[in-house]
Tab-separated table of C-alpha atoms and ligand atoms in Angstrom:
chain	number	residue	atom	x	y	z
Z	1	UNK	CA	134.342	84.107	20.923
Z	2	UNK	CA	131.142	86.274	21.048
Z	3	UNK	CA	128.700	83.346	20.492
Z	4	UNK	CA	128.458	81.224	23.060
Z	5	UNK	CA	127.784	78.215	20.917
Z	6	UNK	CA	130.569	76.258	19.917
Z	7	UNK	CA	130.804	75.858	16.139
Z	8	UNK	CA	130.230	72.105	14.659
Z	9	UNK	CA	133.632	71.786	12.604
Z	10	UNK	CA	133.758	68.321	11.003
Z	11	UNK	CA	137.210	67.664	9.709
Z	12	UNK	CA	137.333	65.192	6.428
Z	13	UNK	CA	141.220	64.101	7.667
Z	14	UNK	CA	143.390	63.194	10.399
Z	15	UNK	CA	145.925	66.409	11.392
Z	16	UNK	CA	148.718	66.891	13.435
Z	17	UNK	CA	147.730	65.770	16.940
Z	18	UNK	CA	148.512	69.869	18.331
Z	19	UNK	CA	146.178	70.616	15.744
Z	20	UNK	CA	143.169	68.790	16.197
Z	21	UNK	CA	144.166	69.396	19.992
Z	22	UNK	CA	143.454	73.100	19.815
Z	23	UNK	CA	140.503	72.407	17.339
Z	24	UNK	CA	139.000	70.379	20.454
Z	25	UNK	CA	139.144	73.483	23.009
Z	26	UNK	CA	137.573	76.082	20.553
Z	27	UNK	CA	135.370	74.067	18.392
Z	28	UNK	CA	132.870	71.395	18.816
Z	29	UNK	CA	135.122	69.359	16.255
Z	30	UNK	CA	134.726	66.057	14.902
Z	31	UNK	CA	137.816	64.693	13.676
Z	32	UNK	CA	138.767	61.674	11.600
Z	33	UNK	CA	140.889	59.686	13.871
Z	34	UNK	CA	141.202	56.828	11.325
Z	35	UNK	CA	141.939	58.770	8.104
Z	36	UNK	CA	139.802	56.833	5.681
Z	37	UNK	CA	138.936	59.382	3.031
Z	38	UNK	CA	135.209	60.652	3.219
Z	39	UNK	CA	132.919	59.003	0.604
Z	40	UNK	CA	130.825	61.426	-1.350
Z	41	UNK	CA	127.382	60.368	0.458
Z	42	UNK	CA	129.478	60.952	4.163
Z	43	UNK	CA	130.703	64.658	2.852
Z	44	UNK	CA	127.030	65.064	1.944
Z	45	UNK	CA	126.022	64.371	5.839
Z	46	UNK	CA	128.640	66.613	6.687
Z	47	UNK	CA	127.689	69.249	4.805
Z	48	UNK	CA	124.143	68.840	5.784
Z	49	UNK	CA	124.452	69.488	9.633
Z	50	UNK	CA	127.999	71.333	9.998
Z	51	UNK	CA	128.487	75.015	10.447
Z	52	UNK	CA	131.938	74.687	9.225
Z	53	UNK	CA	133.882	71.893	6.614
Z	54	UNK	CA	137.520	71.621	6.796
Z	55	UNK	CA	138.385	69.390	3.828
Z	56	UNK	CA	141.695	68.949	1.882
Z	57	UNK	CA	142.334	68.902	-1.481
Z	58	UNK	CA	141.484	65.493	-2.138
Z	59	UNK	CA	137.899	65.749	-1.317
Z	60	UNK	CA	135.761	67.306	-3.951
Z	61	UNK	CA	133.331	69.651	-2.848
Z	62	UNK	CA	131.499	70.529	-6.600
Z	63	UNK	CA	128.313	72.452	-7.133
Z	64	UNK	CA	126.069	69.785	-6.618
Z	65	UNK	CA	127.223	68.809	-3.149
Z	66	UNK	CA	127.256	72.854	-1.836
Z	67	UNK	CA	123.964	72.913	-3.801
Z	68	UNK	CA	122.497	70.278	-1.210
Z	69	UNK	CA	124.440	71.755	1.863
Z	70	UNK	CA	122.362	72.778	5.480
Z	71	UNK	CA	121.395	75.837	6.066
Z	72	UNK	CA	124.439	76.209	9.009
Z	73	UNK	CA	126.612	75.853	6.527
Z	74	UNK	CA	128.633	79.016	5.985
Z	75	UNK	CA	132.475	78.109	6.095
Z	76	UNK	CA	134.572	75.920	4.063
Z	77	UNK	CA	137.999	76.077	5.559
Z	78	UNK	CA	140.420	73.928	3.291
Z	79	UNK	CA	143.492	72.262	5.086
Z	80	UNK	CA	145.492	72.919	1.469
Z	81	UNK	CA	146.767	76.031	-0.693
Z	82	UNK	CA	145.497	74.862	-3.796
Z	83	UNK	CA	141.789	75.210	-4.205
Z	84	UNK	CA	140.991	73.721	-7.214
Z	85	UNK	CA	138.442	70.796	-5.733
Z	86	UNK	CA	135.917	73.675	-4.206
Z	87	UNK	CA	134.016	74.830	-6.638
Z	88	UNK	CA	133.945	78.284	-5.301
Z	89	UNK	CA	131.842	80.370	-7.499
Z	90	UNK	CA	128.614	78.004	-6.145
Z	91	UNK	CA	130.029	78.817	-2.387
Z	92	UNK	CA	129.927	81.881	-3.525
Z	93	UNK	CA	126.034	81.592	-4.547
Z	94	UNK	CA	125.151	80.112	-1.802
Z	95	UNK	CA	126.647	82.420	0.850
Z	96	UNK	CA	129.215	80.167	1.951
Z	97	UNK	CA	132.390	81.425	2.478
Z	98	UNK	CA	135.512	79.595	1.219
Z	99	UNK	CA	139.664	79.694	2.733
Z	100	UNK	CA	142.435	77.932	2.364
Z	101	UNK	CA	146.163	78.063	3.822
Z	102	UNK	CA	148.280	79.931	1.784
Z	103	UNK	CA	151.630	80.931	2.561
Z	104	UNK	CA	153.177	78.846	4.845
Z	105	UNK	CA	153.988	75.806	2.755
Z	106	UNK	CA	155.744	77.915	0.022
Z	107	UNK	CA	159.210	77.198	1.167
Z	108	UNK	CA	158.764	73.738	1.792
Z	109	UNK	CA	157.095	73.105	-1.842
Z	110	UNK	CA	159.749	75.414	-3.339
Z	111	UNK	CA	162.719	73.621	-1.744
Z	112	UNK	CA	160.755	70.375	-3.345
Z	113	UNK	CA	160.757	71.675	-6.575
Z	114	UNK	CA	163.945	71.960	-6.220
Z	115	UNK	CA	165.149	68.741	-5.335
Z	116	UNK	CA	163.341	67.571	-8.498
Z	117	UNK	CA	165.166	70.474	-10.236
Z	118	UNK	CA	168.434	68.869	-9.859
Z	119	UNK	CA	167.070	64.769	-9.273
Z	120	UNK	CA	165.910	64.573	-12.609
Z	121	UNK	CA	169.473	66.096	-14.730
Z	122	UNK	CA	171.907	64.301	-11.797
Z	123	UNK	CA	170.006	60.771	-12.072
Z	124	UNK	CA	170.024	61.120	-7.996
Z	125	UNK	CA	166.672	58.960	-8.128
Z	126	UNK	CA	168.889	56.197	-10.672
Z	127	UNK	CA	172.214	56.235	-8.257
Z	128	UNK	CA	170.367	55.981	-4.870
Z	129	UNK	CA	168.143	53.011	-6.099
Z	130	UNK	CA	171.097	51.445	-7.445
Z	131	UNK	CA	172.414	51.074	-3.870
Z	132	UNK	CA	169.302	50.420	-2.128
Z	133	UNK	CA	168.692	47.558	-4.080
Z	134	UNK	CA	172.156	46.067	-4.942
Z	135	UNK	CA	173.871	43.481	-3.243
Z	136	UNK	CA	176.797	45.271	-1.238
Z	137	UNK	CA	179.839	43.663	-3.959
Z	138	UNK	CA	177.980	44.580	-6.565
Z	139	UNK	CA	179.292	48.624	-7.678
Z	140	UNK	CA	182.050	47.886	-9.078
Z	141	UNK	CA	183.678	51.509	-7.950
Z	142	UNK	CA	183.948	54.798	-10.135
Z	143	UNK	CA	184.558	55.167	-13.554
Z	144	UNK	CA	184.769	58.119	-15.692
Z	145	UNK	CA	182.308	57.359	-18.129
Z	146	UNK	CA	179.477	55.959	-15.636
Z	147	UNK	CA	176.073	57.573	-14.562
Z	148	UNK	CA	176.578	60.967	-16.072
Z	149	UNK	CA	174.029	63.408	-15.954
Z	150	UNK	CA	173.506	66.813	-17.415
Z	151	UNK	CA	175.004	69.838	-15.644
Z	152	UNK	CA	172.506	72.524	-13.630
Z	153	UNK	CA	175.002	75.724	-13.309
Z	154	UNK	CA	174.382	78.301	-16.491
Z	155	UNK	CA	171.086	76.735	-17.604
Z	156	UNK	CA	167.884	77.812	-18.145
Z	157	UNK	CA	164.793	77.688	-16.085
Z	158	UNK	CA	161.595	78.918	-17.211
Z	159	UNK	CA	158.986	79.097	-14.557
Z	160	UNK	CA	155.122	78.943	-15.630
Z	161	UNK	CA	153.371	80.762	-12.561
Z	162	UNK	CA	155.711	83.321	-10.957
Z	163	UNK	CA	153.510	83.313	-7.707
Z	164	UNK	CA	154.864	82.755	-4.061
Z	165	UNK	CA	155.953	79.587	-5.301
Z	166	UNK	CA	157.190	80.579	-8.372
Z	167	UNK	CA	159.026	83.069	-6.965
Z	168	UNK	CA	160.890	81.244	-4.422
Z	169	UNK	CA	161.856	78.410	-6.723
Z	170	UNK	CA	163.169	81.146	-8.569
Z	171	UNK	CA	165.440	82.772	-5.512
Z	172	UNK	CA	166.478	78.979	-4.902
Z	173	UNK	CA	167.599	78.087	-8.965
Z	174	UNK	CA	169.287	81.881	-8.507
Z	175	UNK	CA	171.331	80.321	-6.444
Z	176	UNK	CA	172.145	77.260	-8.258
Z	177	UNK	CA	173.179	79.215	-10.991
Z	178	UNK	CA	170.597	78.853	-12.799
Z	179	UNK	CA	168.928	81.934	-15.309
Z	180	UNK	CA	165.184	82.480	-14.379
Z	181	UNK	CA	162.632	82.989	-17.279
Z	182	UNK	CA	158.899	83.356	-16.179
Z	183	UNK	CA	155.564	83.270	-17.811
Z	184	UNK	CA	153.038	85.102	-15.575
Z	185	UNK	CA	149.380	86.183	-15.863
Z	186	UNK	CA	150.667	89.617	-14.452
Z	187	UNK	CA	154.684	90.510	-14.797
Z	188	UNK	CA	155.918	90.722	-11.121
Z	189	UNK	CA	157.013	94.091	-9.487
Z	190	UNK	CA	160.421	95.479	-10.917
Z	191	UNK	CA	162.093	95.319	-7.390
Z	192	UNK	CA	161.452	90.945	-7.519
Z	193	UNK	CA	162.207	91.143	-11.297
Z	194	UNK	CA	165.539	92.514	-10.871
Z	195	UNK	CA	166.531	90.632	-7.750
Z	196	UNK	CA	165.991	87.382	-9.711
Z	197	UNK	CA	167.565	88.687	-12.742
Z	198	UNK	CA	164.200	87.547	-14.300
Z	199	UNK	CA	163.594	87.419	-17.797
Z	200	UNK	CA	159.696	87.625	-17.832
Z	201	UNK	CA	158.392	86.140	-21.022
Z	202	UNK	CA	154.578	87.355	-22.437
Z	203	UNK	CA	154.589	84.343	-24.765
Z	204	UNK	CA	154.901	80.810	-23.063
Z	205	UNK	CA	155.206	79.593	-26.135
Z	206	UNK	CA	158.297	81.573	-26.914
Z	207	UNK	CA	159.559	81.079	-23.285
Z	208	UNK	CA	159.292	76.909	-23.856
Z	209	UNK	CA	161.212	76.971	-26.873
Z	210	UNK	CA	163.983	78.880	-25.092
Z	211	UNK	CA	164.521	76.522	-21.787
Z	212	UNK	CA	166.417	73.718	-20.558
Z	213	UNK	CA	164.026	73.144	-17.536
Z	214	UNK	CA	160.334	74.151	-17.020
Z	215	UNK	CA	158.777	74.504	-13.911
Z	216	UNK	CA	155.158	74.197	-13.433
Z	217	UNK	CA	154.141	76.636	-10.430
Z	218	UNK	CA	150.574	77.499	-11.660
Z	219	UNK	CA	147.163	77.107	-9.807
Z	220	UNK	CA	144.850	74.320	-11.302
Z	221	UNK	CA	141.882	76.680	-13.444
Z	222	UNK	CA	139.674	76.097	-15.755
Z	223	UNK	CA	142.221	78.888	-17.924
Z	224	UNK	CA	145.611	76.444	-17.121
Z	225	UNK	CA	144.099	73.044	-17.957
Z	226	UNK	CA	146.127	71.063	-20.231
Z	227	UNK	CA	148.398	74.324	-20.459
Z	228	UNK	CA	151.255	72.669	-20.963
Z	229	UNK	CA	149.618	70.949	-24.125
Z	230	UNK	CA	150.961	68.356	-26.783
Z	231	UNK	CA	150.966	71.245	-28.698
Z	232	UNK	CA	153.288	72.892	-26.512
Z	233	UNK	CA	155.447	69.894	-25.239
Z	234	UNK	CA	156.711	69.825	-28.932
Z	235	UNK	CA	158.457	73.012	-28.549
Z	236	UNK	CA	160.256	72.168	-25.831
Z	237	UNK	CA	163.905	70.940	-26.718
Z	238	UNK	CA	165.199	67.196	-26.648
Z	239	UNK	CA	167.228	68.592	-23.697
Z	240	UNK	CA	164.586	69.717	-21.974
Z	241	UNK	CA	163.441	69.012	-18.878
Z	242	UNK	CA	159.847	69.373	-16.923
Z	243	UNK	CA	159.014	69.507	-13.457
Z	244	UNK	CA	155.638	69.714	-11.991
Z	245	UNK	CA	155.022	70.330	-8.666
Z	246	UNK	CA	151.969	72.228	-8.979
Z	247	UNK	CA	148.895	70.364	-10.449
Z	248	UNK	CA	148.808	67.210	-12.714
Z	249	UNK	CA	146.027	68.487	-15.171
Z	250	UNK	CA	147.974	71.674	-15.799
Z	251	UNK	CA	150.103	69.661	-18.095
Z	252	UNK	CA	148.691	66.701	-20.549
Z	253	UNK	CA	149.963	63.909	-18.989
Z	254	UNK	CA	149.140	61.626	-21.973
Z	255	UNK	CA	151.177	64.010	-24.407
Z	256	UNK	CA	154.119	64.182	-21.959
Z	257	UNK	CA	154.800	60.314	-21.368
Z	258	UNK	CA	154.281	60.216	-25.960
Z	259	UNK	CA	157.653	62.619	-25.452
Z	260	UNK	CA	159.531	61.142	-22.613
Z	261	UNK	CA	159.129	57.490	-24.359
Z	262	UNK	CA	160.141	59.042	-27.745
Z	263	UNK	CA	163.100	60.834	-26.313
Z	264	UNK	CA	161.406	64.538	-27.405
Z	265	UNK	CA	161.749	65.581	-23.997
Z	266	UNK	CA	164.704	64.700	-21.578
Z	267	UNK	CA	162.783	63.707	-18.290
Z	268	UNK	CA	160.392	64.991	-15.870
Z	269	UNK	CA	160.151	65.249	-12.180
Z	270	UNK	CA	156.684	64.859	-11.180
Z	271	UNK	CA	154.899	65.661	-7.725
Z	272	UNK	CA	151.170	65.575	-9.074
Z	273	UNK	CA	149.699	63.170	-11.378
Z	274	UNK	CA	146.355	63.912	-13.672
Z	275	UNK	CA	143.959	61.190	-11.451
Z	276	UNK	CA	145.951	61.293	-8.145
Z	277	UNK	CA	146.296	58.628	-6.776
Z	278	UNK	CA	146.318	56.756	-9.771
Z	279	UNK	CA	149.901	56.664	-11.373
Z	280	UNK	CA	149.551	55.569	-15.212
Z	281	UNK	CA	151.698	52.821	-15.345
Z	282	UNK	CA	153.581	54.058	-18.100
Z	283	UNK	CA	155.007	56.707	-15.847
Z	284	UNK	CA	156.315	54.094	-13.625
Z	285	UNK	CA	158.196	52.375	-16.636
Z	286	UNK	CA	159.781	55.947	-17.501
Z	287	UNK	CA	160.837	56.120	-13.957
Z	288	UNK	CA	162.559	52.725	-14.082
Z	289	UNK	CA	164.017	53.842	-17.478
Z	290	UNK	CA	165.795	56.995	-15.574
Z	291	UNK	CA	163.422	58.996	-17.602
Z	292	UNK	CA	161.512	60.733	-14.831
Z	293	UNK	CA	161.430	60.756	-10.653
Z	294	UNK	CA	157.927	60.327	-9.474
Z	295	UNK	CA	156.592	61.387	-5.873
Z	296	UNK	CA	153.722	60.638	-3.935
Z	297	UNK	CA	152.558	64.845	-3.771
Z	298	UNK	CA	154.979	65.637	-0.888
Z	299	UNK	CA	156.121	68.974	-1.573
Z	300	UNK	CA	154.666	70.947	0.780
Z	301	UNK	CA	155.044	67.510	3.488
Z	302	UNK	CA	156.745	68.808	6.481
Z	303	UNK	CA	155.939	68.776	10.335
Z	304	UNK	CA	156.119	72.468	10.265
Z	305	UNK	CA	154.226	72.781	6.942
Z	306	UNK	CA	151.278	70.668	8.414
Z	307	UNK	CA	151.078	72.642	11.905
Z	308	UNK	CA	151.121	75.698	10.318
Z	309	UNK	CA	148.719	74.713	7.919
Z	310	UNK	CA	146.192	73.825	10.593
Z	311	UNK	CA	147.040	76.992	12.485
Z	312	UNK	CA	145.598	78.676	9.517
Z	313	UNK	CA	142.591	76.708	9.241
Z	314	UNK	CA	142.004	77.929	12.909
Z	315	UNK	CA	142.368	81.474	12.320
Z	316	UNK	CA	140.221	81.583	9.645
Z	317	UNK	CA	137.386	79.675	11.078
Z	318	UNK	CA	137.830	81.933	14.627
Z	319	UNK	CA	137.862	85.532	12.916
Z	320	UNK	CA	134.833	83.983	10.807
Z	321	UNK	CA	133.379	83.474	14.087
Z	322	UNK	CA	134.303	86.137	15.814
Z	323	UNK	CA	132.598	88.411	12.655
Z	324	UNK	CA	135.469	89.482	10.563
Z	325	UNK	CA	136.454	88.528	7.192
Z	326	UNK	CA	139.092	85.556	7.328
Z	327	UNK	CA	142.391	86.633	6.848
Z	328	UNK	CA	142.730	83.572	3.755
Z	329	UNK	CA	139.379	84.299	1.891
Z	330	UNK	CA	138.973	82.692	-1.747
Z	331	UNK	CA	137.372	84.718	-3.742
Z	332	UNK	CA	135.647	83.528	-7.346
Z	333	UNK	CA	137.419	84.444	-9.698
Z	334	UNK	CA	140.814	85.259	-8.164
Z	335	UNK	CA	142.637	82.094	-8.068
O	401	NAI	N1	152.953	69.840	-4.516
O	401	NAI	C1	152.447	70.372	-3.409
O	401	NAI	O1	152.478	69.753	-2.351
O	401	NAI	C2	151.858	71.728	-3.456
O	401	NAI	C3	151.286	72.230	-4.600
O	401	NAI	N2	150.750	73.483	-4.623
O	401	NAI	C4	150.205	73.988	-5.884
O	401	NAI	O2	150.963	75.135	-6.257
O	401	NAI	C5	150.068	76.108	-6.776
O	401	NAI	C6	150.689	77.483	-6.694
O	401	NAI	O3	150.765	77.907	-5.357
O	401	NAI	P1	151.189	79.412	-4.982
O	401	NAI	O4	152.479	79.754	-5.603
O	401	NAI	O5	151.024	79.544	-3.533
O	401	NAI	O6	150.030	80.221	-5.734
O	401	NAI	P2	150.065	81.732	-6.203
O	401	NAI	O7	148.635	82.106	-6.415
O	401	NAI	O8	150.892	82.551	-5.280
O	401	NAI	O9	150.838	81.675	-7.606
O	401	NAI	C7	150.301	81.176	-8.771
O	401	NAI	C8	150.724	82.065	-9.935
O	401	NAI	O10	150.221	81.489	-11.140
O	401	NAI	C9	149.773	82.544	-11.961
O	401	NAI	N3	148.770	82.075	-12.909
O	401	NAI	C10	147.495	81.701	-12.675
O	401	NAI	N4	146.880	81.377	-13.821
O	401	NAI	C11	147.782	81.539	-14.803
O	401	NAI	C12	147.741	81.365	-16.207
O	401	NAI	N5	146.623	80.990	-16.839
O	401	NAI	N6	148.863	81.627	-16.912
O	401	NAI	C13	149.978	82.052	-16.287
O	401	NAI	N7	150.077	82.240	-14.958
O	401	NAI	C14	148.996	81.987	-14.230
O	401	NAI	C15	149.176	83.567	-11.001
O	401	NAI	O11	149.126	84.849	-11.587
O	401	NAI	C16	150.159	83.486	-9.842
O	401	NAI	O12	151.202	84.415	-9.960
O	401	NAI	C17	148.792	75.906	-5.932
O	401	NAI	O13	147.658	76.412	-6.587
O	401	NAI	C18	148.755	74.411	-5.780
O	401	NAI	O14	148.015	73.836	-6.830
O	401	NAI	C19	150.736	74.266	-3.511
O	401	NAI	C20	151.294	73.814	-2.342
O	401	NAI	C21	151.875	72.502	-2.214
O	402	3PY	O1	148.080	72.534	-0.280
O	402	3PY	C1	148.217	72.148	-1.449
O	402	3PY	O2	147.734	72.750	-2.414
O	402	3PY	C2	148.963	70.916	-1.721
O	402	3PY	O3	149.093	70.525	-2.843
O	402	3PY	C3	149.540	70.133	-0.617
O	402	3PY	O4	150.013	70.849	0.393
């Protein structure tokens, strides 16, 4: 590094031990051996003295905490992909820079999305709990008519956010036999489009009424809140089926569990939850009922995911350093 002075990084989490290993030769790090969230009032003192933050995406850094931020404050370097708790445009005004670590968890939160893809239909969730917590006599062996599901082969996906997520959940339900519909800010480049076999669809609207499984692959925005409205929900078939793996508040949560516990919808597969971690409790009834397969947001959770992640976060705060523009900039606006 040019500057002689180490930068004061304080990290709001614990990381992968290589991680906060390397953060301890270049950086004059403090690191959160004990994982206890940050309050608000200890992000504040953070924010106050630290030439660098590396929060994740369950601290929220709004406008009034960046407002109140030192003066060596110039780099927020997010240990997540999605963004949505900094409030970038006030980085932004106050000539802080903001990154995050895309890329490298794509696969892992694809394959994910995935696995919810076919848990939900195949009642995978329903058969392995019924072993787990039966007493070993108690299956009384196969029988043509028990636990059926609903078949994935030569069904329809539609996929709201055809990003680098989207777009490998696509490749993956390709695969599965699957036909991929997308709704997309942007169409994507003919040469993706036609390796998918994509239908894009300009209408979401149209696109919902038309599926047999929706997959929600969008950022969190102020433009995709509540997206996936009541309004919305009631288009979908009685077949249908919705998995999030994206953001909770991208879908209404409220209207969704009104359709799952009036049989409108099918079943969902949920990684994200409106007030993570909060899980309404009616969501955990649906999930008992076979109605939906909840997890704890673990799609991107993988060894590899999380060192990469953190390799990120390192890159971007050294080029920062080191003068250039960090190669995972957030830009307001662009999300
Ligand atoms: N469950 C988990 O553990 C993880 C969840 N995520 C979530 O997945 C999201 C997507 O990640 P990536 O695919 O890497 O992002 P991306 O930026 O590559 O893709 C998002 C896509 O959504 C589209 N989009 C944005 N606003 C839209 C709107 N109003 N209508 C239609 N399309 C819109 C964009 O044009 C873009 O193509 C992240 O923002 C994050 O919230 C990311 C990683 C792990
Ligand atoms: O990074 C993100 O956006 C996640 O949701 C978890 O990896």
């Amino acid at each position: 590094m040019n500057n002689p002075r180490k930068p004061v990084v304080v990290v709001t989490r614990k990381l992968p031990a290589s991680v906060e290993a390397r953060m301890g030769e270049l950086f004059s790090v403090e690191l959160n051996h004990d994982d206890r969230p940050f309050s608000r009032e200890r992000l504040a003192e953070a924010m106050a003295r630290a030439d660098v933050l590396v929060p994740t995406l369950t601290d929220t850094i709004d406008a009034q905490l960046i407002e109140k931020a030192g003066p060596k404050l110039k780099l927020i370097a997010s240990f997540s992909n999605g963004i949505d708790n900094v409030d970038v445009d006030a980085a932004a005004r106050k000539g802080i820079t903001v990154t995050n670590t895309p890329n490298v968890l794509t696969e892992d939160t694809a394959d994910m999305t995935m696995a919810l893809v076919l848990a939900v239909p195949r009642r995978l969730a329903e058969g392995a709990r019924l072993l787990a917590g039966s007493a070993p006599d108690s299956w009384q062996g196969w029988s043509p008519t028990w636990m059926l599901g609903r078949r994935i082969w030569g069904k329809r996906l539609g996929i709201v956010g055809m990003g680098r997520i989207g777009t490998a959940v696509a490749r993956r339900a390709k695969a599965f036999g699957l036909s991929v519909n997308y709704h997309n800010r942007n169409r994507v480049n003919p040469e993706t489009e036609a390796e998918l076999e994509a239908t894009y669809w300009d209408s979401l609207d149209q696109m919902l009424a038309r599926v047999d499984i929706v997959s929600v692959n969008c950022p969190s925005t102020p433009a995709t809140y509540h997206l996936i409205s009541a309004r919305r929900l009631a288009l979908l078939r009685p077949e249908a089926y919705i998995v999030n793996t994206a953001r909770g508040d991208v879908i209404d949560e409220a209207a969704m569990i009104r359709c799952l516990e009036d049989d409108r919808i099918a079943g969902a597969g949920l990684d994200v939850f409106e007030n993570e971690p909060a899980i309404n409790p009616r969501l955990l009834e649906l999930a008992k009922a076979g109605k939906a397969v909840l997890l704890p947001h673990m799609g991107s959770a993988t060894l590899e995911s999380r060192i990469d992640m953190g390799d990120k976060v390192i890159i971007n705060i050294r080029t920062f350093f080191d003068g250039h523009r960090p190669p995972n900039r957030v830009l307001p606006g662009r999300i």
